[in-house]
PDB file of C-alpha atoms in Angstrom:
ATOM      1  CA  MET A   1      40.275  -5.128   4.602  1.00 46.00           C
ATOM      2  CA  SER A   2      39.218  -1.554   3.966  1.00 44.00           C
ATOM      3  CA  GLN A   3      39.952   1.356   6.205  1.00 43.00           C
ATOM      4  CA  VAL A   4      37.385   4.101   5.820  1.00 43.00           C
ATOM      5  CA  GLY A   5      38.180   5.547   9.252  1.00 40.00           C
ATOM      6  CA  LEU A   6      39.626   8.820   7.969  1.00 38.00           C
ATOM      7  CA  GLN A   7      36.207  10.018   6.823  1.00 42.00           C
ATOM      8  CA  THR A   8      33.949   8.456   9.431  1.00 39.00           C
ATOM      9  CA  PRO A   9      33.410   8.978  13.130  1.00 42.00           C
ATOM     10  CA  VAL A  10      33.982   5.258  13.690  1.00 46.00           C
ATOM     11  CA  ASN A  11      36.722   3.134  12.159  1.00 48.00           C
ATOM     12  CA  ILE A  12      35.265   0.617   9.699  1.00 67.00           C
ATOM     13  CA  ASN A  13      37.594  -2.337   9.427  1.00 81.00           C
ATOM     14  CA  MET A  14      35.579  -4.699   7.263  1.00 90.00           C
ATOM     15  CA  PRO A  15      36.238  -6.716   4.121  1.00 92.00           C
ATOM     16  CA  ASP A  16      35.455  -4.925   0.874  1.00 91.00           C
ATOM     17  CA  ASN A  17      32.526  -7.243   0.107  1.00 93.00           C
ATOM     18  CA  VAL A  18      30.796  -6.307   3.385  1.00 94.00           C
ATOM     19  CA  ILE A  19      31.268  -2.596   2.725  1.00 93.00           C
ATOM     20  CA  ALA A  20      30.038  -3.087  -0.853  1.00 94.00           C
ATOM     21  CA  PHE A  21      26.935  -4.874   0.479  1.00 96.00           C
ATOM     22  CA  PHE A  22      25.953  -1.870   2.589  1.00 96.00           C
ATOM     23  CA  GLN A  23      26.870   0.575  -0.154  1.00 95.00           C
ATOM     24  CA  GLY A  24      24.582  -1.446  -2.426  1.00 96.00           C
ATOM     25  CA  LEU A  25      21.742  -0.607  -0.048  1.00 97.00           C
ATOM     26  CA  GLY A  26      22.425   3.096  -0.567  1.00 96.00           C
ATOM     27  CA  PHE A  27      24.694   3.822   2.392  1.00 96.00           C
ATOM     28  CA  THR A  28      27.249   6.011   0.637  1.00 92.00           C
ATOM     29  CA  GLU A  29      27.751   8.711   3.258  1.00 93.00           C
ATOM     30  CA  PRO A  30      30.600   7.640   5.569  1.00 92.00           C
ATOM     31  CA  ALA A  31      28.684   8.289   8.798  1.00 92.00           C
ATOM     32  CA  ALA A  32      25.589   6.417   7.571  1.00 93.00           C
ATOM     33  CA  LEU A  33      27.750   3.547   6.280  1.00 94.00           C
ATOM     34  CA  SER A  34      29.532   3.313   9.607  1.00 92.00           C
ATOM     35  CA  GLY A  35      26.229   3.370  11.498  1.00 94.00           C
ATOM     36  CA  ALA A  36      24.710   0.656   9.321  1.00 95.00           C
ATOM     37  CA  ILE A  37      27.718  -1.610   9.796  1.00 94.00           C
ATOM     38  CA  GLU A  38      27.802  -1.023  13.551  1.00 93.00           C
ATOM     39  CA  THR A  39      24.099  -1.813  13.822  1.00 94.00           C
ATOM     40  CA  ALA A  40      24.405  -4.973  11.733  1.00 95.00           C
ATOM     41  CA  PHE A  41      27.214  -6.337  13.895  1.00 95.00           C
ATOM     42  CA  CYS A  42      26.099  -5.100  17.322  1.00 92.00           C
ATOM     43  CA  ASP A  43      25.227  -8.644  18.411  1.00 91.00           C
ATOM     44  CA  VAL A  44      28.503 -10.340  17.372  1.00 92.00           C
ATOM     45  CA  ASP A  45      32.239  -9.737  17.512  1.00 91.00           C
ATOM     46  CA  PRO A  46      33.305  -9.114  13.894  1.00 90.00           C
ATOM     47  CA  ALA A  47      36.984  -9.552  14.763  1.00 88.00           C
ATOM     48  CA  SER A  48      36.392 -13.215  15.591  1.00 90.00           C
ATOM     49  CA  MET A  49      34.559 -14.020  12.345  1.00 91.00           C
ATOM     50  CA  PRO A  50      36.027 -14.995   8.959  1.00 92.00           C
ATOM     51  CA  ALA A  51      35.345 -12.632   6.055  1.00 89.00           C
ATOM     52  CA  GLN A  52      32.659 -14.781   4.400  1.00 91.00           C
ATOM     53  CA  SER A  53      30.839 -15.237   7.704  1.00 94.00           C
ATOM     54  CA  LEU A  54      30.727 -11.462   8.116  1.00 95.00           C
ATOM     55  CA  LEU A  55      28.954 -11.065   4.790  1.00 95.00           C
ATOM     56  CA  ASP A  56      26.608 -13.983   5.539  1.00 96.00           C
ATOM     57  CA  HIS A  57      25.720 -12.439   8.902  1.00 96.00           C
ATOM     58  CA  ALA A  58      25.022  -9.043   7.328  1.00 96.00           C
ATOM     59  CA  ARG A  59      22.872 -10.581   4.595  1.00 97.00           C
ATOM     60  CA  ARG A  60      20.904 -12.779   7.018  1.00 96.00           C
ATOM     61  CA  ARG A  61      20.321  -9.950   9.503  1.00 97.00           C
ATOM     62  CA  THR A  62      19.230  -7.568   6.736  1.00 97.00           C
ATOM     63  CA  ALA A  63      16.961 -10.170   5.103  1.00 96.00           C
ATOM     64  CA  ASP A  64      15.279 -10.909   8.440  1.00 96.00           C
ATOM     65  CA  TRP A  65      14.683  -7.184   9.001  1.00 97.00           C
ATOM     66  CA  PHE A  66      13.284  -6.657   5.496  1.00 96.00           C
ATOM     67  CA  ALA A  67      10.960  -9.647   5.974  1.00 95.00           C
ATOM     68  CA  VAL A  68       9.500  -8.051   9.105  1.00 95.00           C
ATOM     69  CA  VAL A  69       9.359  -4.483   7.769  1.00 95.00           C
ATOM     70  CA  LEU A  70       7.832  -5.457   4.430  1.00 94.00           C
ATOM     71  CA  ASN A  71       5.666  -8.204   5.947  1.00 92.00           C
ATOM     72  CA  ARG A  72       7.086 -10.805   3.552  1.00 90.00           C
ATOM     73  CA  SER A  73       6.996 -14.553   4.060  1.00 84.00           C
ATOM     74  CA  GLU A  74       9.505 -15.731   1.443  1.00 83.00           C
ATOM     75  CA  ARG A  75      11.752 -18.411   2.888  1.00 84.00           C
ATOM     76  CA  ASP A  76      14.665 -17.545   0.645  1.00 88.00           C
ATOM     77  CA  ASP A  77      16.962 -14.814   1.998  1.00 90.00           C
ATOM     78  CA  ASP A  78      17.987 -13.850  -1.536  1.00 93.00           C
ATOM     79  CA  ALA A  79      14.381 -13.172  -2.557  1.00 92.00           C
ATOM     80  CA  VAL A  80      13.713 -11.039   0.519  1.00 94.00           C
ATOM     81  CA  LEU A  81      17.005  -9.186   0.070  1.00 95.00           C
ATOM     82  CA  THR A  82      16.237  -8.436  -3.568  1.00 94.00           C
ATOM     83  CA  ILE A  83      12.776  -7.088  -2.782  1.00 94.00           C
ATOM     84  CA  GLY A  84      13.988  -5.183   0.271  1.00 96.00           C
ATOM     85  CA  ARG A  85      16.996  -3.703  -1.476  1.00 96.00           C
ATOM     86  CA  ALA A  86      14.833  -2.500  -4.356  1.00 96.00           C
ATOM     87  CA  ALA A  87      12.378  -0.884  -1.944  1.00 96.00           C
ATOM     88  CA  TYR A  88      15.190   0.633   0.131  1.00 97.00           C
ATOM     89  CA  LEU A  89      16.870   2.133  -2.926  1.00 97.00           C
ATOM     90  CA  LEU A  90      13.642   3.343  -4.551  1.00 96.00           C
ATOM     91  CA  THR A  91      12.645   5.228  -1.404  1.00 97.00           C
ATOM     92  CA  ASP A  92      16.176   6.531  -0.780  1.00 97.00           C
ATOM     93  CA  ALA A  93      15.754   5.235   2.771  1.00 97.00           C
ATOM     94  CA  ALA A  94      19.498   5.081   3.464  1.00 96.00           C
ATOM     95  CA  ARG A  95      19.663   8.848   3.063  1.00 95.00           C
ATOM     96  CA  ARG A  96      16.257   9.758   4.515  1.00 96.00           C
ATOM     97  CA  TRP A  97      16.100   7.402   7.515  1.00 96.00           C
ATOM     98  CA  PRO A  98      19.587   5.909   8.107  1.00 95.00           C
ATOM     99  CA  GLU A  99      19.103   5.765  11.880  1.00 96.00           C
ATOM    100  CA  HIS A 100      16.194   3.322  11.504  1.00 97.00           C
ATOM    101  CA  PHE A 101      18.087   0.672   9.522  1.00 97.00           C
ATOM    102  CA  LEU A 102      17.798  -2.717  11.276  1.00 96.00           C
ATOM    103  CA  SER A 103      15.902  -1.046  14.114  1.00 95.00           C
ATOM    104  CA  GLU A 104      13.743  -3.244  16.292  1.00 93.00           C
ATOM    105  CA  ASP A 105      11.698  -0.204  17.289  1.00 94.00           C
ATOM    106  CA  PRO A 106       8.644   0.751  15.245  1.00 94.00           C
ATOM    107  CA  LEU A 107       9.607   2.590  12.084  1.00 95.00           C
ATOM    108  CA  PRO A 108       8.313   6.055  11.252  1.00 96.00           C
ATOM    109  CA  GLN A 109       4.983   5.691   9.500  1.00 96.00           C
ATOM    110  CA  ALA A 110       6.242   7.562   6.426  1.00 96.00           C
ATOM    111  CA  MET A 111       9.191   5.170   6.066  1.00 96.00           C
ATOM    112  CA  GLU A 112       7.109   2.043   6.506  1.00 95.00           C
ATOM    113  CA  GLN A 113       4.473   3.235   4.031  1.00 96.00           C
ATOM    114  CA  ALA A 114       7.095   4.268   1.475  1.00 96.00           C
ATOM    115  CA  LEU A 115       8.899   0.916   1.659  1.00 96.00           C
ATOM    116  CA  ARG A 116       5.699  -1.109   1.398  1.00 94.00           C
ATOM    117  CA  ARG A 117       4.292   1.050  -1.402  1.00 95.00           C
ATOM    118  CA  VAL A 118       7.245   0.387  -3.725  1.00 95.00           C
ATOM    119  CA  SER A 119       7.826  -3.276  -2.879  1.00 91.00           C
ATOM    120  CA  PRO A 120       6.283  -5.775  -5.298  1.00 84.00           C
ATOM    121  CA  VAL A 121       2.993  -7.345  -4.288  1.00 80.00           C
ATOM    122  CA  PRO A 122       3.432 -10.997  -3.323  1.00 75.00           C
ATOM    123  CA  VAL A 123       1.687 -13.440  -5.617  1.00 76.00           C
ATOM    124  CA  PRO A 124       0.425 -16.891  -4.687  1.00 78.00           C
ATOM    125  CA  ARG A 125       2.844 -19.729  -5.219  1.00 78.00           C
ATOM    126  CA  ALA A 126       2.412 -21.701  -8.404  1.00 82.00           C
ATOM    127  CA  LYS A 127       0.632 -24.980  -7.805  1.00 86.00           C
ATOM    128  CA  PRO A 128       1.538 -28.009  -9.874  1.00 87.00           C
ATOM    129  CA  THR A 129      -1.354 -29.191 -11.976  1.00 85.00           C
ATOM    130  CA  PRO A 130      -1.710 -32.551 -13.688  1.00 86.00           C
ATOM    131  CA  MET A 131      -1.148 -32.504 -17.397  1.00 81.00           C
ATOM    132  CA  LEU A 132      -3.752 -34.351 -19.413  1.00 82.00           C
ATOM    133  CA  ASP A 133      -2.531 -37.183 -21.600  1.00 82.00           C
ATOM    134  CA  GLN A 134      -2.063 -35.990 -25.145  1.00 74.00           C
ATOM    135  CA  PRO A 135      -0.979 -37.975 -28.190  1.00 70.00           C
ATOM    136  CA  LEU A 136       2.510 -37.095 -29.333  1.00 72.00           C
ATOM    137  CA  ASP A 137       1.602 -37.258 -33.029  1.00 63.00           C
ATOM    138  CA  PRO A 138      -0.224 -34.186 -34.219  1.00 56.00           C
ATOM    139  CA  VAL A 139      -3.683 -35.201 -35.382  1.00 60.00           C
ATOM    140  CA  TRP A 140      -4.063 -32.442 -37.930  1.00 63.00           C
ATOM    141  CA  ALA A 141      -0.964 -33.417 -39.936  1.00 64.00           C
ATOM    142  CA  GLY A 142      -1.502 -37.178 -40.079  1.00 63.00           C
ATOM    143  CA  GLU A 143      -3.793 -37.558 -43.091  1.00 68.00           C
ATOM    144  CA  PRO A 144      -2.215 -34.921 -45.370  1.00 69.00           C
ATOM    145  CA  LEU A 145       1.239 -36.364 -44.710  1.00 68.00           C
ATOM    146  CA  LYS A 146       0.030 -39.886 -45.499  1.00 69.00           C
ATOM    147  CA  ARG A 147      -1.393 -38.654 -48.792  1.00 70.00           C
ATOM    148  CA  ILE A 148       1.746 -36.733 -49.754  1.00 70.00           C
ATOM    149  CA  PHE A 149       4.303 -39.301 -48.714  1.00 69.00           C
ATOM    150  CA  GLY A 150       2.069 -42.245 -49.567  1.00 65.00           C
ATOM    151  CA  TRP A 151       2.265 -41.315 -53.266  1.00 60.00           C
ATOM    152  CA  TRP A 152       5.972 -42.167 -53.255  1.00 60.00           C
ATOM    153  CA  SER A 153       5.710 -45.286 -51.141  1.00 61.00           C
ATOM    154  CA  PRO A 154       6.372 -48.718 -52.733  1.00 63.00           C
ATOM    155  CA  GLU A 155       2.809 -49.849 -51.997  1.00 66.00           C
ATOM    156  CA  ALA A 156       1.366 -46.826 -53.769  1.00 63.00           C
ATOM    157  CA  ALA A 157       3.656 -47.374 -56.757  1.00 58.00           C
ATOM    158  CA  GLU A 158       2.224 -50.874 -57.227  1.00 67.00           C
ATOM    159  CA  ARG A 159      -1.309 -49.504 -57.221  1.00 68.00           C
ATOM    160  CA  ARG A 160      -0.624 -46.682 -59.681  1.00 63.00           C
ATOM    161  CA  PRO A 161      -1.843 -47.162 -63.219  1.00 67.00           C
ATOM    162  CA  ALA A 162       0.984 -47.653 -65.638  1.00 60.00           C
TER     163      ALA A 162
END
């Protein structure tokens, strides 16, 4: 467990992987880091949760927020987190708008536009298509190979003039 309380207004007593998760979103200033962690865990009691559950909760809560903010419909939390984290870092949102992280209130228009502008455009899902039956033997090589290798075959040797 890390203690970052000496530099922050609020004592952060969280596992290193949880702190690293929020730092990976750009929250490097102690006050902003503390605020992000407090906001992420405002609906649960972190003291009663095991370390891995804390990280899972932070990831799930952040992915859900990114999905709403970026208007994404990916079902996979990892995909939404990757896209959201990239957008959050590219816009320097943790420094510019730290108080709006995980906010349920409408975001400032500049923040919302900046995040959406840098996030990748969703593409349609790939649809499986039937593959047409194809012969496994290449057609173009059949005859030349028969001629080349046929010259040395026993049948061809019997037909060769002596």
